[in-house]
Structures are given as structure tokens and as C-alpha cells.
Amino acid sequence: MSTTTELLQGAARLFPDEVVTSAHVRHLDLPAGAGRFALITLDNGLDHTKPTTFGPQSLANLDAAIDQVEREAAEGAITGVGLTGKPFIFAVGADLKGVELLRTHDQALAIGRGGHEVFKRLSGLAVPTFAYYNGAAMGGGVEAGLHCSYRTVSRAVPAFSLPEVFLGLVPGWGGCALLPNLIGADRAVTVIIENSLNQNRQLKGAQVFELGIADAVFDGADFLERSLVWTASVLNGETAVERTTVDRGDAWDAAVARGRSVADSKVHGAAPAAYRALEIIEAAKDGDLQAGFDAEDRALADLIMGGELRSGIYAFNLVQKRAKRPAGAPDRNLARPVTKVGVVGAGLMASQLALLFLRRLEVPVVLTDIDQERVDKGVGYVHAEIDKLLGKGRIHQDKANRLKALVTGVLDKAEGFSDADFVIEAVFEEMGVKQKVFAEVEAVAPAHAILATNTSSLSVTEMASQLKHPERVVGFHFFNPVAVLPLLEIVRGERTDDASLATAFGVAKKLRKTAVLVKDAPAFVVNRILTRFMGEIQNVIDEGTPVEVAERAVEPLGLPMSPLVLLELVGPAIGLHVSETLNRSFPDRFTVSPNLAAVVAAGKRGFYVYDSGRPELDPEVAALLRQGDTVLTEEATRARVLDAVAQEIGLMLDEGVVAEAQDIDLCLITGAGWPFHLGGITPYLDREGVSERVNGKRFLAPGAASVPA
């Protein structure tokens, strides 16, 4: 029994529920007399909605297939070996469910070594090997292909990536060592570090070819057939594959330095995966692949046994699984059809909403506002965005014309909403204004129409309280920019009925949003937590801590931006309004900063200016600040902020604002860009001991988003 077999069998015993991938070998005669060819197809026996993965038994199956073709190659029975996947899927990497079960460093090391030992055999055969990326390829799937002699890719491939750093790992089955030696360090840094840390940005098939990862690109319809013709031409010597010479001088060092700069800007040193990957890329400069593989094994094992990966997997499961089955959502069969949408308001937010409903539902959308100029501007915005999509080739001319024809604007709500099934308001965030709007809409809309509010902090129940039919009012809180952030907080008022709520969830699914059911509580989830977080930062500044110290205090969390840069993005006036709303509800915990009020009164858009290209405190803002004489250290500031957040989350869970702590994390990840490597916020608070210090208990059970005991 080989060492590899022993490693994989031992790992397989730890993971009895693996969805096993088979590696089928079939033989065919290549065209143009290029000889007998062995094609290995990776297939887990399920359709494309269940992508092929590599657990220990799956690796063992591939190992056995390589045993077979290795014998055939040695005997001269075949001229080459190919590797491809089932329809639409090549392979999407390691089975993360198995990784979660690993309890020791040695077990983790076995997974890294097992993958390496199997994949390395593809490059050690006596005949050339070819990877045919026919569909989605990620992580270990990409790496299996990198071990082959040649690669082709389908132009139809929708997603190709090495996402490990995003999750808290490194590409550990050859990616960190092989990719820079194939396409150069700078391009490898883009794929491994930059794309991963930009919310797991994916490559399309054509980009894979342009980067030099694949040697040829073909259309999807006859991809495998054309790949085999190309393979024959390579084996016959008719096609010479030329690759760019890799610069192993200063350009390599500059690429690694750029990668560190990207990592610093994204995670601020708070998450180790990116830096471990960069160390391996840096060491791969001399081309010693085995040393690189050994370094990948060590990094993989270290990271598997760390909190970042466990939190990353936890976050991944939230986004991929929990988001698809919202906790507390009513029976979907209660949902009513939506064939026309009304939007009250034609400002920027309302126009973004109109565009989203138009693109996803493809039903008539009508905007209203208080004057024709505003209405025309809103419709004009939607038309302009459709033209941009057309210019980028995202839609064709016929569809652009159809979408434009579906969006209209009127002044008379009766004219616009008399046959609407779903009406959403996006007007000024003031209770009296919204109540007036809903009264006007209720008077003209059909009895079955859903009345939705995009309020960010006001009570949905109070908003509906003066209506004849408050049961059809629902909160539908989007996050800005609407097209980018996935979260949609769906708020159930005290009298909202199941049919209205089910319709709201049905619409959210068609909008491709991550819907989370939220109780009608002040500021709901994201804004309440962020306001408490930002409020404590603002408090310590008001009390005397320098702005730069308060900002640096939370860098170890690796947030996508600093608190005051986030405030600038949200808008100081909106931040002030939400803090005032929460102060009225919870005056003992939410303060209204006089300094923030002064910044808003002065019409400032934020605390910073960017004259040097970097954020620097605006001298005019500095002159407005009135601070006390209590100066905290970064550590003390961070502890105070985290204690406040832990307290608020504990109270929200006690109040039943959401079903579980997992929903808090899902909201922060999808609505505020909270890092995957934290798992949202609750795993971090558990790991740092803050949860127990403040609330006397963890938010999550031991083993959730952490290494099992």
C-alpha cells in the first residue's frame, strides 16, 4: 500500500459523508492519426447544481485512474491523457465539509500531502497530459489542471478562481508554486490575492486564456471536440505551444510587494492567509516546485487548524446555504404573483430600485414623484443605465428596447398604481411623510397589492398603523449601492400577514437578493449594529482620543474600510439621523455626537480630504471638533467598541430581532461587507473572549466557526 493511499484512506475514515467524485477512464482515437488517448472525466453523479469536489475518497479515485493510465503510458498503449469534468463543471476544489471535521495538525497535513501526491502524478506520466476546463473550476479543480502539460478552456466557463485566500486558506495543492511559474508572479498575485480579497472575483473563460493559464480557448458548444483536435495537433507537432518567459528578477519582487500592499489594504494584517500565500509565491522565484509544495502543505495545515479558516467556512456556508433558506420565512406557496411594480419617489435610491426590479422581474415599473422634472430624471437614470449595459455587451438591442419600454413615470399615483401588485416607497426618512405616502397609495392601489417601505430605521408597524389594511405592509430594506450589496432586510410589522410576507420573499428571490427576516425593531440589524459600533468610535473621539488612534484601533478586525471612511460612504447626515432615531429608542446606549452634528451642520461630506491620494483629516473638520481630555489607547478603544457591539448583539438576540446569531453574521457579511475571515462578527467575538466577558456566554456553540475540541 502506497503512502498516498494510506493518507487518503485515513482521511476518508474521518469523512464518511463525503459526496464522492468518480474518475472515469475512457479511450478514444485522436484525429489525424495522433494515436490512442485516455480521457479521465471527473463526475460525482449529480447534476450541475451539485458541483464536483475533492474529498479523500474522491482523490483516491483519481489516484486509481492515474494508476491505470500510468500503466498504459508505460506500455506505449496511449499517446496522451486528458482530464475534464461533467457538463458545466470541471471541479470546484476540496470538499470543505470534510475540512471542518479535521481536529489535528497531522490530519490537516495529510489532506495537503494527499492532494499533492495525486496531482503531481499528472505531470510525471510518460506521455503529455491535458486539462480541458469545460466548466466552473475553482481551487483544487484549477490546481489539478495546473499539474498537466497543457490546458484548454471553454469560452463559456462562468467562474474560474483560486478562492482559498478569501476563505482563509492558501491554494495548497500546487497553486501558489505552479501558477507564478506559469504566468509570472504579478498575474499570479492578481488571481491568488487580489481577486480573492475582492469578494472572490471570478474569471471568465476568455480571461483564463488571456492570462496564459490556458493554452487555447474554444467555444462551449463543441469545446471538447475542438480541444481533442487541438490536442492531436500538439501531439503531432503541428501546433507549438508558446508561453511567455517568466521574469524572475525585480518584477517578481515587485509583484510580491504589490500583493502585500493589496493584503494590507484589505485585511490590515488581521488575517494570515494572504501573507502565507505571498511567502510561498516569493519563495517560488527560484522554480523549486517541490519546496513550494512542501511550503503549501505546512501553510495549509497551519491554517486549517486556525480560526480564520473555520470562520471563513462558516461564512461561506451562511452565504451559500442559509441564505437560500431564510429562517422564519412563510410557506412560499402563499406568495402572490407580481406583474407590475410601482416606485414612490424618483431620486437616486428610488431610481436604483426601479432599475433592479425592471432587470430582474422584467415587468412594467412606474415611478412617481412630486413634479415632472423629478419623474423625468428618474426615468432618464434608468434609461441611461440600460444604455450602459448595452454598450458593455451585457444585453442586446432588442432587450434594451423592451426594458426601456417597460419603465414609465407619472405624477398621478392613481394612474400609475391602479393595477400594481407591489408598490415600494423610497421617499424622505420621516415618519409623517411615509405615512402620508402610504395613505395615498392605499387609496388607489388594488386590495391585494403589497405596500413596501425601504426605511432604514423607522417602525414599519407605526408606518402602517393608520391604514385600513396594515396587514399588507412590509419592510423591504435595501443597502446602497443596490446593485452591489446582496442583503435585503425583510421586516415583518406587527400586523403583516403571511401572504404579504411570502410575496415579499418571493420577490426578493427573483431580485437575487439575500433575504433575512427581521423583527420590526429600531434600525433592524445592520444599521443598529453599525450605529452602535460607530457610536462608540465617535464617543471616544468626542471624549478626547485622537481621530487617528480611534481609527487604527479597529484595524485588527480587517474591515473593508475604516469607520470614518464608512461614515463618508453612508453620508454623515444619514448617520446622524439613524443615531438620533436609535437614541430616542435606547438613550442609555446610543448617543448623538455633537461633533458629528457639527460636521453635518457645516455641510461636510466626511471627516477626510484626499489631496495626497490618502485620507487626511480635513482641517475645516478639525477646527469644528470639540474634544474632552480623556485619551484612550488603541487597545482600550478596541475593547470598548467590541464590548458595545457584543452587548448590542446579545440584546438583539434576546429581543428576537432575528432567529439566531447566524442571521446577524449573514446580514453583516452581505449588507456591510464584513470580512469572511471573521465569519461576520459573532465568531470573532467568541474567539476573542468578548462574548463571555460581556454576556457571560458564547454566541455560537463550541466547534461552530472554530476547531472542534
PDB file of C-alpha atoms in Angstrom, residues 112-113 116 143 164 170-176 293 296-297 300:
ATOM      1  CA  GLY A 112      -2.428  18.702   1.819  1.00  0.00           C
ATOM      2  CA  ARG A 113       0.055  15.955   1.091  1.00  0.00           C
ATOM      3  CA  HIS A 116      -0.206  16.974  -3.852  1.00  0.00           C
ATOM      4  CA  GLU A 143      -4.778  23.181  -9.459  1.00  0.00           C
ATOM      5  CA  GLU A 164      -8.676  29.960  -0.929  1.00  0.00           C
ATOM      6  CA  VAL A 170      -3.849  29.181   0.578  1.00  0.00           C
ATOM      7  CA  PRO A 171      -4.033  27.369  -2.765  1.00  0.00           C
ATOM      8  CA  GLY A 172      -2.462  24.286  -1.213  1.00  0.00           C
ATOM      9  CA  TRP A 173      -2.362  21.681  -3.970  1.00  0.00           C
ATOM     10  CA  GLY A 174       0.122  23.437  -6.210  1.00  0.00           C
ATOM     11  CA  GLY A 175      -1.469  26.800  -6.944  1.00  0.00           C
ATOM     12  CA  CYS A 176       0.975  29.049  -5.079  1.00  0.00           C
ATOM     13  CA  PHE A 293       4.614  22.113  -2.482  1.00  0.00           C
ATOM     14  CA  GLU A 296       1.925  24.741   0.779  1.00  0.00           C
ATOM     15  CA  ASP A 297       1.437  21.618   2.918  1.00  0.00           C
ATOM     16  CA  LEU A 300      -2.469  24.533   4.639  1.00  0.00           C
TER      17      LEU A 300
END
